[in-house]
Amino acid sequence: MDITRRKTLLLSAALGAAMLLPSLPVLAAETPKKGGIVTLAGLGEPTTLVPLSDSNTRTRAISTKILEGLVRFDSEFKPHPVLAESWETSADGLRYTFKLRKGVKWHDGKDFTAQDVKFSLLAFKKVGPRGRITFANVSDIETPDPLTAVVVLSKPAPYLLRALTGGETPILPAHAYASENYNESPNGNAPVGTGPFVFEEWKRGSYVKLRKNPNYWQADLPYLDGFVARFVADAASTTISVETGEADYTADVSYSDLERLRQNPKLSVEVYTDSYLNNAAIFEFNLENPILAKKEVRHALAHAIDRNFINDAIFFGTAKPAGSNIPAVFTAYNDEKPFTYPFDLAKANELLDKAGYPKGADGTRFSLRLAFLPSDVFRKTAEYLRSSFGKLGVKVDIVEGDLATFIKRVYTERGFDLTVNGISRLFDPTAGVQRLYWSDGIKKPAPYVNAAHYNNPRVDDLFRAAAIEVDETKRAGQFHDIQKITGDELPNFSIVALPTVILRNTSLRSLVTTIDIAYGDLSTAWKSE
């Protein structure tokens, strides 16, 4: 492949924290066994199996086995070919030319071509929660022949290649989408892909079943006969299912059980820092609430959150307290100082008094509705916040629901005041963090885009500038300016940076092989028993 020196420098500069990535397991030289079904125990059910309109990791855990991207990345963040055999970038960074893999078939037998690449990238640009920002500078996609796709940019996008993985921007079959109302396509519920596994069945409320792709373009792969994702109600159940052998692995382990699980010789507990997704628990304010529109109130509630307690008591020390939404792994970009709101209930009470919300006769100042992304740890975090805010005289009502209900409540109905949300801050702040502040998300609502309805033209301008800045020193300065503003105005902030904890049966081999950690394609996974 031809990667220009300029691109290589951009990759290494923006991801100076690549050295912080976990070392992926090095397996002893063994001959993989063919056959068997691998079962994932997952917490909750996705809303779709194609991450076009909903990029939640529940979708990603399944879609990556069916759908593929142009490239993938190893643990050192080096790109490797998948559906693209090679690529090159023009000297000005405005044209990415991809030579596509020959002989690849969609699961329905049709040929994979450059038209599928064109359709997919433009579809993600149009409706993708992250794609609307990631591909904002894509002006055209040329297809000079069936196996060449040229992405043409109006302005540089130094993060572009990193967005073209199967988990982030999978290539979709253009022929499966009859109209631009993509949600009408049955492909979202029964996807056709090019990957190692073929969709077989989605039994709502229970499981998704995939079978081996007998015509996979990688000869002799996959080793497995199939994959099943089973949906369970809570983390205790996912843990038990792996312990009993009903499932082979889970990334939704019960943290309180970790020490006990580590004592079981048949199980392996692995804790990773996912430097591609950079997941975090994010606390968000609905700025349309006139109480929360006052900055002093937001500062007060921030002072009532003990991040160290949340890490220790809820995540059992596996998470890392955070503040900035720009991940700490981006050492040149991250600045935690503007988000320093130490746990101080006296300070919080003082700020609420000054904001004009004294305690009433019953000790209550006001009431708020707190929604949380469905998860055991987020539920516990919400319960902790209700208790801590209650000490200030702030009554909190926790509103519950499944994933679809949460998305509708927060991003469509606006029926909340606070959220504990799970956000992938991703491989670059333009791709993963900008959407948390982007005013475009107010007039064009989408899941995981600006739940706060924050609107600051200066912050928008800084993000626009950073999105096309190729001078790393200037780009870092732009991100620092953004953090100074948003750390003070505080429409949202990270509570903790989340780990990826995998519990697996030791007979499951080659599960984690790329930077995708828990969300790989399982093409080389196998079972020794």
C-alpha angles and dihedrals in degrees: 000000000000114000114170121234088242093058092046091053092050092050094050095042097050091043099045086144094066087108087065092063115112118257108253116233116276108215125209115254102275133154108246115237118229124228138035136101123261116212124202120201106212130187107239132343128282121239092225139004094227117068094217100110099011119040097184115146090240087068092042093055089064105026094060090065091055106030129049137200133219092259143007132205132229126220091279091053093250113149121239129188122261117151088355112066093194142348142191135195127220118244092253092050093237101110127053112187116199123193105206129221116265124234098019114149130199114237089258091057099257121130121262109233144166089269088069090054091049093048094047099049093045091047091052089047090053103045110003114120088224100019092069087068101029093054098033091116095049105112100171144350114219122205107193090169136001093268101042127077121180117196108207119201130199089206133010118281105191092185096051100106092052090059095058100082125119093251096048105033111006118188110249129202107259091205091062093065113070096177141019089256089090095181089068091065116100086219090088091064100030106026126200112211145158096239134114094271132053124217112251111163144351111199102190114238093011121051152326117230127202130182133208116280103235091194099048113153091230103079116238093008142155103040093198125080093218152333131236127193111199120196118222132180104236144010092255089061094048089052093048092048091058093044092053094044095246087120132027099214147353137194090198099073124165103251093207089063098051099101092047092047092052089063093060109095091203092059135064125206114200125181118200138180103225102213093179098055097024091196120202141175103244126198112211135190124210099229091195087074104092091219094053091042086076109089093212091061092052091049090049094053091047089056089054094061118090103200093183090055090050091051094046102038102033105026096030092230097305096110129065123232110245141174110178118072089218102088120248090233087075092072095178093050106036122094117173096177098087089055096053104129103152118207103270120148092183090056090046092052091048092052093049091051091051090048089061100256107117121175115271127226090279092049094254124128100182142321130250136187115232119199123188135195103253107267136117093239093046090049090052090047089052091050091050091050091050089054096045095045089046088064087062093052092257110135113213125198112196112218116202139194144128124287095274090050092049093051093047093046095049105034104028112022096030088216098154142071102200134018138197098207135178112228131180104221088191138195096314134020092238091058100039112019105035091069091063090066104023111127089207086075090068096063094030106040118201134162114280093008118122100323088176093060088227115178121189115147091200092057090046090052093049091051090048090052094046091050092066102028113117095179102091095203092054092044092052089051091053092052091048090053090051091052093049090055098041093042088061099038090041106193086163141343141189117265098189136350105241125230124219105236117188124193112192142164108255089233089069106089134190093016096141112043106138141035087275088080104183095010103063125130097252089225091138098031118117142170122239093201 
